[in-house]
Amino acid sequence: MKFGLFNLLQCPEGKNTSDIFKEELEQIQYAENLAIIGDPDHCVERLKTAESEFGVNYVVFHMNFGGISPEHVMDSLRLFAKYVMPEFKDGTG
């Protein structure tokens, strides 16, 4: 699914750009609630919230999707291991 100006300009008959924008914004917000995407600090914050508010104690982790280069995947794994994992090393978050 692609988001952006290109999609906003392709309005189906009977819809205006405001309707399309609202629908796409809702889809983006829904995806942001399902996935944790961001810098290490953001990931730690979201994981700690999931742990404290919902009792999450296991995470399924998928970094190689959508045509991301192997180098980018490895960089992401290194960042996760270096900055995110240590925040949860004792099992208490």
CSV table of N, CA and C in Angstrom, one decimal:
chain,number,residue,atom,x,y,z
A,1,MET,N,0.8,-1.2,0.0
A,1,MET,CA,0.0,0.0,0.0
A,1,MET,C,0.9,1.2,0.0
A,2,LYS,N,0.6,2.2,-0.9
A,2,LYS,CA,1.4,3.4,-0.9
A,2,LYS,C,0.6,4.5,-0.4
A,3,PHE,N,1.3,5.4,0.4
A,3,PHE,CA,0.6,6.6,0.9
A,3,PHE,C,1.3,7.8,0.3
A,4,GLY,N,0.6,8.8,0.1
A,4,GLY,CA,1.3,10.0,-0.3
A,4,GLY,C,0.4,10.8,-1.3
A,5,LEU,N,1.0,11.9,-1.8
A,5,LEU,CA,0.3,12.8,-2.7
A,5,LEU,C,-0.3,12.1,-3.9
A,6,PHE,N,0.5,11.2,-4.5
A,6,PHE,CA,0.0,10.5,-5.7
A,6,PHE,C,-1.4,9.9,-5.4
A,7,ASN,N,-1.5,9.2,-4.3
A,7,ASN,CA,-2.8,8.6,-4.0
A,7,ASN,C,-3.9,9.6,-3.8
A,8,LEU,N,-3.5,10.7,-3.2
A,8,LEU,CA,-4.5,11.7,-2.9
A,8,LEU,C,-5.1,12.3,-4.2
A,9,LEU,N,-4.3,12.4,-5.2
A,9,LEU,CA,-4.7,13.0,-6.5
A,9,LEU,C,-5.6,12.0,-7.3
A,10,GLN,N,-5.6,10.7,-7.0
A,10,GLN,CA,-6.4,9.8,-7.7
A,10,GLN,C,-7.6,9.5,-6.9
A,11,CYS,N,-8.6,10.3,-7.1
A,11,CYS,CA,-9.8,10.2,-6.3
A,11,CYS,C,-10.9,9.4,-7.1
A,12,PRO,N,-11.4,8.3,-6.5
A,12,PRO,CA,-12.5,7.6,-7.1
A,12,PRO,C,-13.7,8.5,-7.3
A,13,GLU,N,-14.5,8.2,-8.2
A,13,GLU,CA,-15.7,9.1,-8.4
A,13,GLU,C,-16.6,9.1,-7.2
A,14,GLY,N,-17.0,10.3,-6.9
A,14,GLY,CA,-17.8,10.5,-5.7
A,14,GLY,C,-17.1,10.8,-4.4
A,15,LYS,N,-15.7,10.8,-4.5
A,15,LYS,CA,-15.0,11.2,-3.3
A,15,LYS,C,-14.1,12.4,-3.6
A,16,ASN,N,-13.8,13.1,-2.5
A,16,ASN,CA,-12.9,14.3,-2.7
A,16,ASN,C,-11.6,14.0,-2.0
A,17,THR,N,-10.6,14.8,-2.2
A,17,THR,CA,-9.3,14.6,-1.6
A,17,THR,C,-9.4,14.5,-0.1
A,18,SER,N,-10.3,15.3,0.6
A,18,SER,CA,-10.4,15.2,2.0
A,18,SER,C,-10.8,13.8,2.5
A,19,ASP,N,-11.7,13.2,1.8
A,19,ASP,CA,-12.2,11.8,2.1
A,19,ASP,C,-11.0,10.8,2.0
A,20,ILE,N,-10.3,10.9,0.9
A,20,ILE,CA,-9.1,10.0,0.6
A,20,ILE,C,-8.1,10.3,1.7
A,21,PHE,N,-7.7,11.5,2.0
A,21,PHE,CA,-6.7,11.8,3.0
A,21,PHE,C,-7.1,11.2,4.3
A,22,LYS,N,-8.4,11.4,4.7
A,22,LYS,CA,-8.8,10.9,6.0
A,22,LYS,C,-8.7,9.4,6.0
A,23,GLU,N,-9.1,8.7,5.0
A,23,GLU,CA,-9.0,7.2,5.0
A,23,GLU,C,-7.5,6.8,5.0
A,24,GLU,N,-6.7,7.4,4.3
A,24,GLU,CA,-5.3,7.0,4.3
A,24,GLU,C,-4.6,7.4,5.6
A,25,LEU,N,-5.0,8.5,6.2
A,25,LEU,CA,-4.4,8.8,7.6
A,25,LEU,C,-4.9,7.8,8.6
A,26,GLU,N,-6.1,7.3,8.5
A,26,GLU,CA,-6.6,6.3,9.4
A,26,GLU,C,-5.8,5.0,9.2
A,27,GLN,N,-5.5,4.6,8.0
A,27,GLN,CA,-4.7,3.4,7.7
A,27,GLN,C,-3.3,3.5,8.2
A,28,ILE,N,-2.7,4.7,8.1
A,28,ILE,CA,-1.3,4.9,8.6
A,28,ILE,C,-1.4,4.8,10.1
A,29,GLN,N,-2.3,5.4,10.8
A,29,GLN,CA,-2.4,5.4,12.2
A,29,GLN,C,-2.6,4.0,12.7
A,30,TYR,N,-3.5,3.2,12.0
A,30,TYR,CA,-3.7,1.8,12.3
A,30,TYR,C,-2.4,1.0,12.2
A,31,ALA,N,-1.6,1.2,11.1
A,31,ALA,CA,-0.3,0.5,11.0
A,31,ALA,C,0.7,0.9,12.0
A,32,GLU,N,0.7,2.2,12.4
A,32,GLU,CA,1.6,2.6,13.5
A,32,GLU,C,1.3,2.0,14.8
A,33,ASN,N,0.0,1.6,15.0
A,33,ASN,CA,-0.3,1.0,16.3
A,33,ASN,C,0.0,-0.5,16.3
A,34,LEU,N,0.2,-1.1,15.1
A,34,LEU,CA,0.5,-2.5,15.0
A,34,LEU,C,2.0,-2.7,15.0
A,35,ALA,N,2.7,-1.8,14.4
A,35,ALA,CA,4.2,-2.0,14.2
A,35,ALA,C,4.9,-1.0,15.1
A,36,ILE,N,6.1,-1.3,15.4
A,36,ILE,CA,7.0,-0.4,16.1
A,36,ILE,C,8.1,-0.1,15.1
A,37,ILE,N,8.1,1.1,14.6
A,37,ILE,CA,9.1,1.6,13.6
A,37,ILE,C,9.6,2.9,14.1
A,38,GLY,N,10.9,3.0,14.2
A,38,GLY,CA,11.5,4.3,14.6
A,38,GLY,C,12.9,4.1,15.1
A,39,ASP,N,13.5,5.1,15.7
A,39,ASP,CA,14.8,5.1,16.2
A,39,ASP,C,14.8,4.2,17.5
A,40,PRO,N,16.0,3.9,18.0
A,40,PRO,CA,16.0,3.0,19.2
A,40,PRO,C,15.2,3.5,20.4
A,41,ASP,N,15.3,4.8,20.6
A,41,ASP,CA,14.6,5.4,21.8
A,41,ASP,C,13.1,5.2,21.6
A,42,HIS,N,12.6,5.4,20.4
A,42,HIS,CA,11.1,5.3,20.1
A,42,HIS,C,10.7,3.8,20.3
A,43,CYS,N,11.6,2.9,19.8
A,43,CYS,CA,11.3,1.4,20.0
A,43,CYS,C,11.2,1.0,21.4
A,44,VAL,N,12.2,1.5,22.2
A,44,VAL,CA,12.2,1.2,23.7
A,44,VAL,C,11.0,1.7,24.3
A,45,GLU,N,10.6,2.9,24.0
A,45,GLU,CA,9.4,3.6,24.6
A,45,GLU,C,8.1,2.7,24.3
A,46,ARG,N,8.0,2.4,23.0
A,46,ARG,CA,6.8,1.6,22.6
A,46,ARG,C,6.8,0.2,23.2
A,47,LEU,N,7.9,-0.4,23.3
A,47,LEU,CA,8.0,-1.8,23.9
A,47,LEU,C,7.7,-1.7,25.4
A,48,LYS,N,8.2,-0.7,26.0
A,48,LYS,CA,7.9,-0.6,27.5
A,48,LYS,C,6.5,-0.3,27.7
A,49,THR,N,5.9,0.5,26.8
A,49,THR,CA,4.4,0.8,26.9
A,49,THR,C,3.6,-0.5,26.7
A,50,ALA,N,4.0,-1.3,25.7
A,50,ALA,CA,3.3,-2.6,25.5
A,50,ALA,C,3.5,-3.5,26.7
A,51,GLU,N,4.6,-3.5,27.3
A,51,GLU,CA,4.9,-4.3,28.4
A,51,GLU,C,4.0,-3.9,29.6
A,52,SER,N,4.1,-2.6,29.9
A,52,SER,CA,3.4,-2.1,31.1
A,52,SER,C,1.9,-2.0,31.0
A,53,GLU,N,1.4,-1.6,29.8
A,53,GLU,CA,-0.1,-1.5,29.7
A,53,GLU,C,-0.8,-2.8,29.3
A,54,PHE,N,-0.1,-3.6,28.6
A,54,PHE,CA,-0.8,-4.8,28.0
A,54,PHE,C,-0.2,-6.1,28.5
A,55,GLY,N,0.9,-6.1,29.3
A,55,GLY,CA,1.5,-7.3,29.8
A,55,GLY,C,2.3,-8.1,28.7
A,56,VAL,N,2.7,-7.4,27.6
A,56,VAL,CA,3.4,-8.1,26.6
A,56,VAL,C,4.8,-8.5,27.1
A,57,ASN,N,5.2,-9.7,26.9
A,57,ASN,CA,6.5,-10.2,27.4
A,57,ASN,C,7.2,-11.0,26.3
A,58,TYR,N,6.6,-11.1,25.1
A,58,TYR,CA,7.3,-11.7,24.0
A,58,TYR,C,7.0,-10.8,22.8
A,59,VAL,N,8.0,-10.6,21.9
A,59,VAL,CA,7.7,-9.8,20.7
A,59,VAL,C,8.1,-10.6,19.5
A,60,VAL,N,7.3,-10.6,18.4
A,60,VAL,CA,7.6,-11.2,17.2
A,60,VAL,C,8.3,-10.1,16.3
A,61,PHE,N,9.4,-10.4,15.7
A,61,PHE,CA,10.3,-9.4,15.2
A,61,PHE,C,10.5,-9.7,13.7
A,62,HIS,N,10.2,-8.7,12.9
A,62,HIS,CA,10.4,-8.9,11.4
A,62,HIS,C,10.9,-7.6,10.8
A,63,MET,N,12.1,-7.7,10.4
A,63,MET,CA,12.8,-6.5,9.8
A,63,MET,C,13.1,-6.6,8.3
A,64,ASN,N,12.9,-7.7,7.7
A,64,ASN,CA,13.3,-7.9,6.3
A,64,ASN,C,12.0,-8.0,5.5
A,65,PHE,N,11.4,-6.8,5.2
A,65,PHE,CA,10.2,-6.8,4.4
A,65,PHE,C,10.2,-5.6,3.4
A,66,GLY,N,9.4,-5.7,2.4
A,66,GLY,CA,9.2,-4.5,1.5
A,66,GLY,C,10.4,-4.2,0.7
A,67,GLY,N,11.3,-5.1,0.4
A,67,GLY,CA,12.4,-4.8,-0.5
A,67,GLY,C,13.5,-4.0,0.2
A,68,ILE,N,13.6,-4.1,1.5
A,68,ILE,CA,14.7,-3.4,2.2
A,68,ILE,C,16.0,-4.2,1.9
A,69,SER,N,17.0,-3.4,1.7
A,69,SER,CA,18.3,-4.0,1.4
A,69,SER,C,18.8,-4.8,2.5
A,70,PRO,N,19.6,-5.9,2.3
A,70,PRO,CA,20.2,-6.7,3.3
A,70,PRO,C,21.1,-5.8,4.3
A,71,GLU,N,21.8,-4.8,3.7
A,71,GLU,CA,22.6,-3.9,4.5
A,71,GLU,C,21.7,-3.1,5.5
A,72,HIS,N,20.6,-2.7,5.1
A,72,HIS,CA,19.7,-1.9,6.0
A,72,HIS,C,19.1,-2.8,7.1
A,73,VAL,N,18.8,-4.0,6.7
A,73,VAL,CA,18.3,-5.0,7.7
A,73,VAL,C,19.4,-5.2,8.7
A,74,MET,N,20.6,-5.5,8.3
A,74,MET,CA,21.7,-5.7,9.3
A,74,MET,C,21.9,-4.5,10.2
A,75,ASP,N,21.9,-3.3,9.6
A,75,ASP,CA,22.0,-2.1,10.4
A,75,ASP,C,20.9,-2.0,11.4
A,76,SER,N,19.7,-2.3,11.1
A,76,SER,CA,18.6,-2.3,12.0
A,76,SER,C,18.8,-3.3,13.1
A,77,LEU,N,19.2,-4.5,12.7
A,77,LEU,CA,19.5,-5.5,13.7
A,77,LEU,C,20.6,-5.1,14.7
A,78,ARG,N,21.6,-4.5,14.2
A,78,ARG,CA,22.7,-4.0,15.1
A,78,ARG,C,22.2,-2.9,16.0
A,79,LEU,N,21.4,-2.0,15.5
A,79,LEU,CA,20.8,-0.9,16.4
A,79,LEU,C,20.0,-1.6,17.5
A,80,PHE,N,19.1,-2.5,17.1
A,80,PHE,CA,18.2,-3.2,18.0
A,80,PHE,C,19.0,-3.9,19.1
A,81,ALA,N,20.1,-4.6,18.7
A,81,ALA,CA,20.9,-5.4,19.7
A,81,ALA,C,21.7,-4.4,20.6
A,82,LYS,N,22.2,-3.3,20.0
A,82,LYS,CA,23.0,-2.4,20.8
A,82,LYS,C,22.2,-1.5,21.8
A,83,TYR,N,21.1,-1.0,21.3
A,83,TYR,CA,20.4,0.0,22.1
A,83,TYR,C,19.0,-0.4,22.7
A,84,VAL,N,18.3,-1.3,22.0
A,84,VAL,CA,17.0,-1.7,22.5
A,84,VAL,C,17.1,-2.9,23.5
A,85,MET,N,17.7,-4.0,23.1
A,85,MET,CA,17.8,-5.2,23.9
A,85,MET,C,18.3,-4.9,25.3
A,86,PRO,N,19.4,-4.1,25.5
A,86,PRO,CA,19.9,-3.9,26.8
A,86,PRO,C,18.9,-3.3,27.8
A,87,GLU,N,17.9,-2.6,27.3
A,87,GLU,CA,16.8,-2.0,28.1
A,87,GLU,C,15.9,-3.1,28.7
A,88,PHE,N,16.0,-4.3,28.2
A,88,PHE,CA,15.1,-5.4,28.7
A,88,PHE,C,15.9,-6.6,29.2
A,89,LYS,N,17.2,-6.4,29.4
A,89,LYS,CA,18.1,-7.6,29.7
A,89,LYS,C,17.7,-8.3,31.0
A,90,ASP,N,17.2,-7.6,32.0
A,90,ASP,CA,16.8,-8.3,33.2
A,90,ASP,C,15.4,-8.9,33.2
A,91,GLY,N,14.7,-8.7,32.1
A,91,GLY,CA,13.4,-9.3,32.0
A,91,GLY,C,12.3,-8.4,32.7
A,92,THR,N,12.7,-7.2,33.2
A,92,THR,CA,11.7,-6.4,33.8
A,92,THR,C,11.3,-5.2,33.1
A,93,GLY,N,12.1,-4.9,32.0
A,93,GLY,CA,11.8,-3.7,31.2
A,93,GLY,C,12.3,-2.5,31.9
